[in-house]
Tab-separated table of C-alpha atoms in Angstrom:
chain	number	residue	atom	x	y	z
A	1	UNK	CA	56.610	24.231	75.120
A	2	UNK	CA	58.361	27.157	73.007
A	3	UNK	CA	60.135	29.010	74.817
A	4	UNK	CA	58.623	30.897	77.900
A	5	UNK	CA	58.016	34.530	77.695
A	6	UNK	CA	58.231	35.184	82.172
A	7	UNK	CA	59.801	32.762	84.367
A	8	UNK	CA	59.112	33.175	88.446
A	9	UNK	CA	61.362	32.376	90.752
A	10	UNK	CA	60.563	31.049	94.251
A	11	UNK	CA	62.927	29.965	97.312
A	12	UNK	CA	60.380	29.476	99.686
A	13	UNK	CA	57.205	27.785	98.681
A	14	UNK	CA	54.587	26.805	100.482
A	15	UNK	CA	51.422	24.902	100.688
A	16	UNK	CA	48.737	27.252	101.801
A	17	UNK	CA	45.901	26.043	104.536
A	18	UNK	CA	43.319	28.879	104.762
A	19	UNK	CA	41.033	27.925	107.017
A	20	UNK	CA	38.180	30.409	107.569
A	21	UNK	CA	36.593	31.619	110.821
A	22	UNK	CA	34.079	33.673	111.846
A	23	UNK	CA	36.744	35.781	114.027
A	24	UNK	CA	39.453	35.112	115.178
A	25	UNK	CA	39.270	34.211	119.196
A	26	UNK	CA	42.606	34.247	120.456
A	27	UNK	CA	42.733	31.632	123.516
A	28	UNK	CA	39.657	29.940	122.906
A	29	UNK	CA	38.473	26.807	120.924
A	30	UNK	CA	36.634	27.683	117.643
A	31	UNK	CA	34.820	25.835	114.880
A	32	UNK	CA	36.199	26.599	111.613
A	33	UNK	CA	33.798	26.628	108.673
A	34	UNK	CA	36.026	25.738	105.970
A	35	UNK	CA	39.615	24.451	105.716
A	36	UNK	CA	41.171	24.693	101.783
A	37	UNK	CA	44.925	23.815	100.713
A	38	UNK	CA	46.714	25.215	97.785
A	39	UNK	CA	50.030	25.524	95.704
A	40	UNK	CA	51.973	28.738	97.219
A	41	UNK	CA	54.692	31.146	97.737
A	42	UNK	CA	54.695	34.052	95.728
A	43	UNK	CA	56.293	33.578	92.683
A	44	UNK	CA	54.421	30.094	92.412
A	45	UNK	CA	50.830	32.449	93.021
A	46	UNK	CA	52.424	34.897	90.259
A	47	UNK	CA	52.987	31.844	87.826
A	48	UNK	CA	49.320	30.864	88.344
A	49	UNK	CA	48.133	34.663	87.552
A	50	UNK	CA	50.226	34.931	84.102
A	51	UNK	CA	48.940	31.747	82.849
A	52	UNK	CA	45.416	32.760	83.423
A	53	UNK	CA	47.058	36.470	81.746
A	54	UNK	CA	48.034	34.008	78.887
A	55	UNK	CA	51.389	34.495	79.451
A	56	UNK	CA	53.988	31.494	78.612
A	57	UNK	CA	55.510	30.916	82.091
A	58	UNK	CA	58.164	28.687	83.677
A	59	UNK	CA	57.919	28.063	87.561
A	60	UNK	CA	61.948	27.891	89.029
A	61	UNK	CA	61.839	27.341	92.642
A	62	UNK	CA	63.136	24.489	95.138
A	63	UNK	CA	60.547	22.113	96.348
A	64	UNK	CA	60.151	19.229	98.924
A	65	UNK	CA	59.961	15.881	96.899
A	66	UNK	CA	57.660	14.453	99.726
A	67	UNK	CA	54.544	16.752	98.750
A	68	UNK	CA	55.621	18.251	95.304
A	69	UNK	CA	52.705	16.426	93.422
A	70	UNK	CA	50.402	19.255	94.408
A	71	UNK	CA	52.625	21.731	92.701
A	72	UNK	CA	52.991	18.925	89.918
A	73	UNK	CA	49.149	18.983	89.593
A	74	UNK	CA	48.819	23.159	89.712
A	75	UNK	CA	51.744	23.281	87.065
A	76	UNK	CA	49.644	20.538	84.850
A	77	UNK	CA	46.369	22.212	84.949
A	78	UNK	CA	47.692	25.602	84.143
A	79	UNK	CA	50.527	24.931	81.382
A	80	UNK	CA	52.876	26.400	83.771
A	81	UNK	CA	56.952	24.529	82.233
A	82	UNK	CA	57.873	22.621	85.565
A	83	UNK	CA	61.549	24.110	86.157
A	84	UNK	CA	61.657	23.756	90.301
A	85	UNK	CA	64.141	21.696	91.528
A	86	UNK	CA	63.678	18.515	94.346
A	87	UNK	CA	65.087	18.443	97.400
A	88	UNK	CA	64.069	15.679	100.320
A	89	UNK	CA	61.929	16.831	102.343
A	90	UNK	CA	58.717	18.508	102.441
A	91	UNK	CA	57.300	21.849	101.490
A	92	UNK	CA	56.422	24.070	104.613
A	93	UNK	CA	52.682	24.572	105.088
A	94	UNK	CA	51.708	28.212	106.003
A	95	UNK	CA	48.333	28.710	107.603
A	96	UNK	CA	46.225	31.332	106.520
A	97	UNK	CA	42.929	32.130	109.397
A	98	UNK	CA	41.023	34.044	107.302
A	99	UNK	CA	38.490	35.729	109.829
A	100	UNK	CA	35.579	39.048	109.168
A	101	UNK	CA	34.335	37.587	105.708
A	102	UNK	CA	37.981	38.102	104.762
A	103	UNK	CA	38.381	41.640	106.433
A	104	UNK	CA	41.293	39.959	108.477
A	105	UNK	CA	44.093	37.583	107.550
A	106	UNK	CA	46.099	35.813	110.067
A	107	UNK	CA	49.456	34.624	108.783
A	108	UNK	CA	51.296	31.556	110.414
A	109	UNK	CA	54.394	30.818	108.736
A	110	UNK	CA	55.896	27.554	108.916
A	111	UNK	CA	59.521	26.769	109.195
A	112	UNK	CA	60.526	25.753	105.279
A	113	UNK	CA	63.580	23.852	103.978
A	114	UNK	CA	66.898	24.656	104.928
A	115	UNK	CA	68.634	25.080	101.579
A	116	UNK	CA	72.323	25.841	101.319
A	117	UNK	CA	74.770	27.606	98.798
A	118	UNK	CA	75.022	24.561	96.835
A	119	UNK	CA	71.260	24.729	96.329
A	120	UNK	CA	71.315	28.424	94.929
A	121	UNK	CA	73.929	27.887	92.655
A	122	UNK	CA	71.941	25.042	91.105
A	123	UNK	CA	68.589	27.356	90.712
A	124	UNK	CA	71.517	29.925	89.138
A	125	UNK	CA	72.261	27.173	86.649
A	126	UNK	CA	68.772	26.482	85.836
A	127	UNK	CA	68.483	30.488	85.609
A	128	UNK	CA	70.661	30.370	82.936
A	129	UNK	CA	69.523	28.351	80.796
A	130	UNK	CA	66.079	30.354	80.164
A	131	UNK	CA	67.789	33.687	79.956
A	132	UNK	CA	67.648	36.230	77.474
A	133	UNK	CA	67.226	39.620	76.618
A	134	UNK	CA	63.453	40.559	76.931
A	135	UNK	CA	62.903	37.946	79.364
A	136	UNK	CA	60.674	38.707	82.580
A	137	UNK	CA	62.185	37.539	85.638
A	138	UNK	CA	60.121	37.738	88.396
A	139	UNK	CA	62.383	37.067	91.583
A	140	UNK	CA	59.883	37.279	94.698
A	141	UNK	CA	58.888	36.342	98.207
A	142	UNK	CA	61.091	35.384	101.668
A	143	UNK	CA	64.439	33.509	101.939
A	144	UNK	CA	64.623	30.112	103.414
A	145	UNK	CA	67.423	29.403	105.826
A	146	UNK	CA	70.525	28.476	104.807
A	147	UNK	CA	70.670	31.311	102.578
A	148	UNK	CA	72.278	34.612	102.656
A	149	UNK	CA	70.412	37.801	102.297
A	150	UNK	CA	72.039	38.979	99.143
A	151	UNK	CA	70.419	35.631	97.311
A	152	UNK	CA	68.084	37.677	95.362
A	153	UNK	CA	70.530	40.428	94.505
A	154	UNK	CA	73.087	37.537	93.234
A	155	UNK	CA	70.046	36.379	90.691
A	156	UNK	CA	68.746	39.935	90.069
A	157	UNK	CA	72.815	40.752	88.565
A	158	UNK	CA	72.590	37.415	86.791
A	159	UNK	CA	69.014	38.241	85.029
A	160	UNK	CA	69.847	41.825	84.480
A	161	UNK	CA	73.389	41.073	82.586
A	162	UNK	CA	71.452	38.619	80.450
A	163	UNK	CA	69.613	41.663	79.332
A	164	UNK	CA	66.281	40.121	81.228
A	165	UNK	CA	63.243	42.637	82.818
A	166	UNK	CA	63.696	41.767	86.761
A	167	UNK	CA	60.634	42.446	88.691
A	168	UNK	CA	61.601	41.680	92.823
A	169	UNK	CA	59.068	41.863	95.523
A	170	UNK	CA	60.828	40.325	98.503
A	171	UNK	CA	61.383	42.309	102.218
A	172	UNK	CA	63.514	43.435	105.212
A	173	UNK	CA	67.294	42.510	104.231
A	174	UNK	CA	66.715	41.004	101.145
A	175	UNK	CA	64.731	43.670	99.208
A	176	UNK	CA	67.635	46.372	100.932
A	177	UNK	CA	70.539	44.547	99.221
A	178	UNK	CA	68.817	43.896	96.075
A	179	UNK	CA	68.513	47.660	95.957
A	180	UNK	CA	71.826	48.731	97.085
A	181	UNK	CA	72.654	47.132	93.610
A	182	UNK	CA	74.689	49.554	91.104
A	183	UNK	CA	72.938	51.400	88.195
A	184	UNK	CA	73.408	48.647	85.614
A	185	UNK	CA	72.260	45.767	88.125
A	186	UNK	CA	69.108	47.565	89.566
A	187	UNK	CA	65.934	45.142	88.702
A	188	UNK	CA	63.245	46.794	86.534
A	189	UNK	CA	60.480	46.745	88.723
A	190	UNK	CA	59.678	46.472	92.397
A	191	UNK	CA	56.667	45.967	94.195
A	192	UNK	CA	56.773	46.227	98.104
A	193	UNK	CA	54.040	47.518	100.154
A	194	UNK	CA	54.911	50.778	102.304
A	195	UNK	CA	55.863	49.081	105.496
A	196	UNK	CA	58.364	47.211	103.653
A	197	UNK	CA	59.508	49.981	101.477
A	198	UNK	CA	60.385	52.092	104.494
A	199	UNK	CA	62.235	49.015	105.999
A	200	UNK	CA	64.292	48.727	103.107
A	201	UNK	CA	65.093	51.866	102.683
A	202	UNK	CA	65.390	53.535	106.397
A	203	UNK	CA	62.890	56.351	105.545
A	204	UNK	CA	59.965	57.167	106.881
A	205	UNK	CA	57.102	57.471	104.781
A	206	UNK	CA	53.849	58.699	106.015
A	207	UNK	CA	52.597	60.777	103.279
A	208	UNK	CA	52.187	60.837	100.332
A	209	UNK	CA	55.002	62.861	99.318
A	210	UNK	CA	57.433	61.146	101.241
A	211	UNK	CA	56.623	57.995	99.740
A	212	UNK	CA	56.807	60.025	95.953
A	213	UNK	CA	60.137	61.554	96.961
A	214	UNK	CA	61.389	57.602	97.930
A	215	UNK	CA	60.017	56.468	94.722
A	216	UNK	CA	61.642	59.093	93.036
A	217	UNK	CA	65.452	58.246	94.233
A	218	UNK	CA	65.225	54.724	93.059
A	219	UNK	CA	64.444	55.573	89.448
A	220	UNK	CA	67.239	57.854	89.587
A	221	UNK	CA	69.356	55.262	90.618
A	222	UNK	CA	68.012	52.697	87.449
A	223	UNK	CA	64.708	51.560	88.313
A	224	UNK	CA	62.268	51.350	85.972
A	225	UNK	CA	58.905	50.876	87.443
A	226	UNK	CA	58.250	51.279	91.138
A	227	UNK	CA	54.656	49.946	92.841
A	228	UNK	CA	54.181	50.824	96.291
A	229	UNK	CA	50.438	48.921	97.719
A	230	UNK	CA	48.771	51.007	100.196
A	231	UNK	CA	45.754	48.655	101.053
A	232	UNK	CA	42.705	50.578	100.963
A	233	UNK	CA	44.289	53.575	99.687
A	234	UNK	CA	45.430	51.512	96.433
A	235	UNK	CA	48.766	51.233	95.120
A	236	UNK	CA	51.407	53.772	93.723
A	237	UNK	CA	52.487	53.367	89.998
A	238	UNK	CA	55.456	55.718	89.417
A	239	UNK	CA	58.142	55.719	86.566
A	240	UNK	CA	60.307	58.575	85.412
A	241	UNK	CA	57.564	59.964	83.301
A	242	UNK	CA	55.202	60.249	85.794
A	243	UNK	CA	53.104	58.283	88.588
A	244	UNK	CA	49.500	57.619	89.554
A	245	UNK	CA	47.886	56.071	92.755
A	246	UNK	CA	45.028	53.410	91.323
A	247	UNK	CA	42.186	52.230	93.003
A	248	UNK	CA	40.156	49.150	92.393
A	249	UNK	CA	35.977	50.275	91.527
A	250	UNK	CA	34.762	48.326	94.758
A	251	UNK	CA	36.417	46.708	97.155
A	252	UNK	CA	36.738	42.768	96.991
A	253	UNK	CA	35.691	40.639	99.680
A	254	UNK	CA	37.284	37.203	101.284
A	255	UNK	CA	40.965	36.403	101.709
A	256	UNK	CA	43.504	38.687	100.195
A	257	UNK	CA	45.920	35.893	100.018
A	258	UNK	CA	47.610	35.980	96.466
A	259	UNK	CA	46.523	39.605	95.391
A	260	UNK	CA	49.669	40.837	95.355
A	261	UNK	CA	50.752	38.101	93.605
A	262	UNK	CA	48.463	38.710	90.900
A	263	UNK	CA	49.046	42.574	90.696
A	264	UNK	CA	52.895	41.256	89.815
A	265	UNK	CA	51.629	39.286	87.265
A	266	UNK	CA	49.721	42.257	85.919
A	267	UNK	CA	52.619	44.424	85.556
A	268	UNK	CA	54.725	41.681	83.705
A	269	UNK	CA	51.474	41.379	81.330
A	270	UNK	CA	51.938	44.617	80.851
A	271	UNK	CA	55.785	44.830	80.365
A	272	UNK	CA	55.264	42.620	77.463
A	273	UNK	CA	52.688	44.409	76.195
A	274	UNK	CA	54.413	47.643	76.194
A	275	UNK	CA	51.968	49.341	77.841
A	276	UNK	CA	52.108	52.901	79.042
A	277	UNK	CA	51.989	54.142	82.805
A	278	UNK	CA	48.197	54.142	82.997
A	279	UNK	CA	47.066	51.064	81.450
A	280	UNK	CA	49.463	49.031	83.569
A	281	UNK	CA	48.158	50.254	86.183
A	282	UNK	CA	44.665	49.909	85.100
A	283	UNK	CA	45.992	45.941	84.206
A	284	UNK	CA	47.664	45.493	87.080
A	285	UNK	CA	45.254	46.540	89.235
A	286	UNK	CA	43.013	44.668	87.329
A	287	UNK	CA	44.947	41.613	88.032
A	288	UNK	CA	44.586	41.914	91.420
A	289	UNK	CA	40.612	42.254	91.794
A	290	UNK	CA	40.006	40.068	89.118
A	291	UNK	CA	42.051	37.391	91.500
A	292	UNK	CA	40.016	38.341	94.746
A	293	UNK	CA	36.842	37.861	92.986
A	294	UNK	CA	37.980	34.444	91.987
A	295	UNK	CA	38.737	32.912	95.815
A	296	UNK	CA	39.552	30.491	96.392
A	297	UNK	CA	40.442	29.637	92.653
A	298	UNK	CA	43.464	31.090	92.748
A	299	UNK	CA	43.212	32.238	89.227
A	300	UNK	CA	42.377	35.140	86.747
A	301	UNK	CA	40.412	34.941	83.689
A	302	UNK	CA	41.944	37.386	81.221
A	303	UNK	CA	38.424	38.594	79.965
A	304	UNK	CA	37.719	39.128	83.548
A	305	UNK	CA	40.845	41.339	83.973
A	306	UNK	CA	40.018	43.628	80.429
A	307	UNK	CA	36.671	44.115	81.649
A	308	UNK	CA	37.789	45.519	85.100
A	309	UNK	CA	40.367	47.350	83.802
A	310	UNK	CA	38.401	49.811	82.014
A	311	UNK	CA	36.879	50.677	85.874
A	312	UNK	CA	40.127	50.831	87.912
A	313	UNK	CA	39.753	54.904	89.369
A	314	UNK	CA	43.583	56.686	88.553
A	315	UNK	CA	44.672	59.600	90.439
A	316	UNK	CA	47.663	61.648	88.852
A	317	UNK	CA	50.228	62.572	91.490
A	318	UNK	CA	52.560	65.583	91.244
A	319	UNK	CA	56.077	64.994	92.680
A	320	UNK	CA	57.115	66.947	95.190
């Protein structure tokens, strides 16, 4: 495989159980009426989505070598470069009770590995020998134990100085050091949902404008491209030029597991692609759909994705 054009980077995998319901019952004994296990975490998800975006992607990431050969098997099928490192053990398992024809998603998270320093300074290593200027790093999802909460801002520094794009969607501490980061070390891209954005940041952001005037401080401190996902409201696309809020045509039904996932991987499609404002937005959003349609797949077909993108609804905003 030449070399890749994106490479994802994942601390935390999981194997995904969704197991679907007809609601959720707390307390009482239910029948499920379908139980399905896939490769996760979300930079494994976002690998999936830019190989279906026919992007050339290497998966980074520490797994368990008990149960790696499902990852083994995803990586296979999709021409994903197999760069994750083995560690004994096993791969948590994260249940997923998908309930309300996938109207509600119940997460249980499972304990994952404990990794230590040692084990971030050999994904750092592996890091390094993929970097280069252009490259999309895509540093996402939680931090196992064992690890402190600037890991992602030590790899973000290391990706940016290499002259790589960094897109981070991580949470709580993690996504608040990352930003803290000076000018020159600030990632490209983020993608957190509101809740998590106001975490990070210590603002509150109710409305709209609030949420534009949050966006607005982080590109003046360096970042490029911020997307802020508002569930049924859509998502917020801003960048120094300007900033939209897109909405998908229809809304998607079944489990929303992965979407987000596949609306990063729309934005690195786009990256490459040198897209403006709008049409990654219309891509990314795109992305995202094109993924919910495809449950439980966990794929997108890049004809899929061009076809909805020319229906995704934009809505210029006006900062305030």
């Amino acid at each position: 495989m030449n070399a890749p054009q994106a490479i994802t980077v994942t601390l935390n995998p999981a194997i995904d159980q969704l197991v679907t319901l007809d609601a959720l019952l707390p307390g009482q004994v239910q029948r499920a009426l379908g139980s399905v296990q896939a490769p996760g975490g979300k930079g494994i998800n976002v690998a999936a989505a830019l190989a279906g975006l026919g992007i050339s992607t290497a998966a980074l990431g520490v797994l368990g070598s008990d149960n790696a050969g499902m990852f083994e098997a995803l990586f296979a099928q999709r021409g994903i470069a197999d760069a994750c490192l083995r560690v004994p053990g096993q791969t948590r398992t994260n249940i997923k009770l998908v309930a309300d024809g996938g109207r509600q998603t119940t997460d249980i998270n499972l304990p994952g590995l404990v990794l230590a320093e040692a084990h971030l300074d050999a994904v750092m290593s592996t890091l390094a020998r993929y970097l280069r200027p252009g490259l999309a790093v895509v540093l996402s999802g939680s931090l196992p134990a064992g690890l402190p909460a600037d890991s992602w801002a030590r790899l973000q520094a290391q990706a940016v100085a290499a002259g790589a794009d960094v897109l981070l969607d991580t949470s709580e501490g993690p996504l608040a050091a990352a930003l803290a980061a000076p000018h020159a070390a600030m990632p490209w891209a983020i993608k957190p949902n509101r809740e998590e954005l106001q975490a990070a940041t210590g603002l509150r952001l109710d409305g709209r404008d609030a949420l534009l005037a949050a966006a607005r401080r982080l590109l003046d401190r360096g970042l490029g491209l911020a997307v802020v996902s508002m569930g049924e409201e859509g998502a917020l696309f801003a960048t120094t030029q300007g900033a939209v809020i897109a909405r998908p045509p229809q809304r998607a039904r079944g489990s929303s597991v992965g979407a987000g996932d596949a609306m990063v991987a729309g934005m690195v499609a786009a990256r490459l692609r040198g897209l403006d404002l709008a049409d990654t937005a219309r891509l990314s959003t795109a992305s995202a759909l094109a993924w919910l349609q495809a449950v439980p797949a966990r794929e997108v077909d890049a004809n899929r994705v061009q076809a909805l993108a020319a229906s995704v609804l934009l809505e210029p905003c006006q900062w305030p």
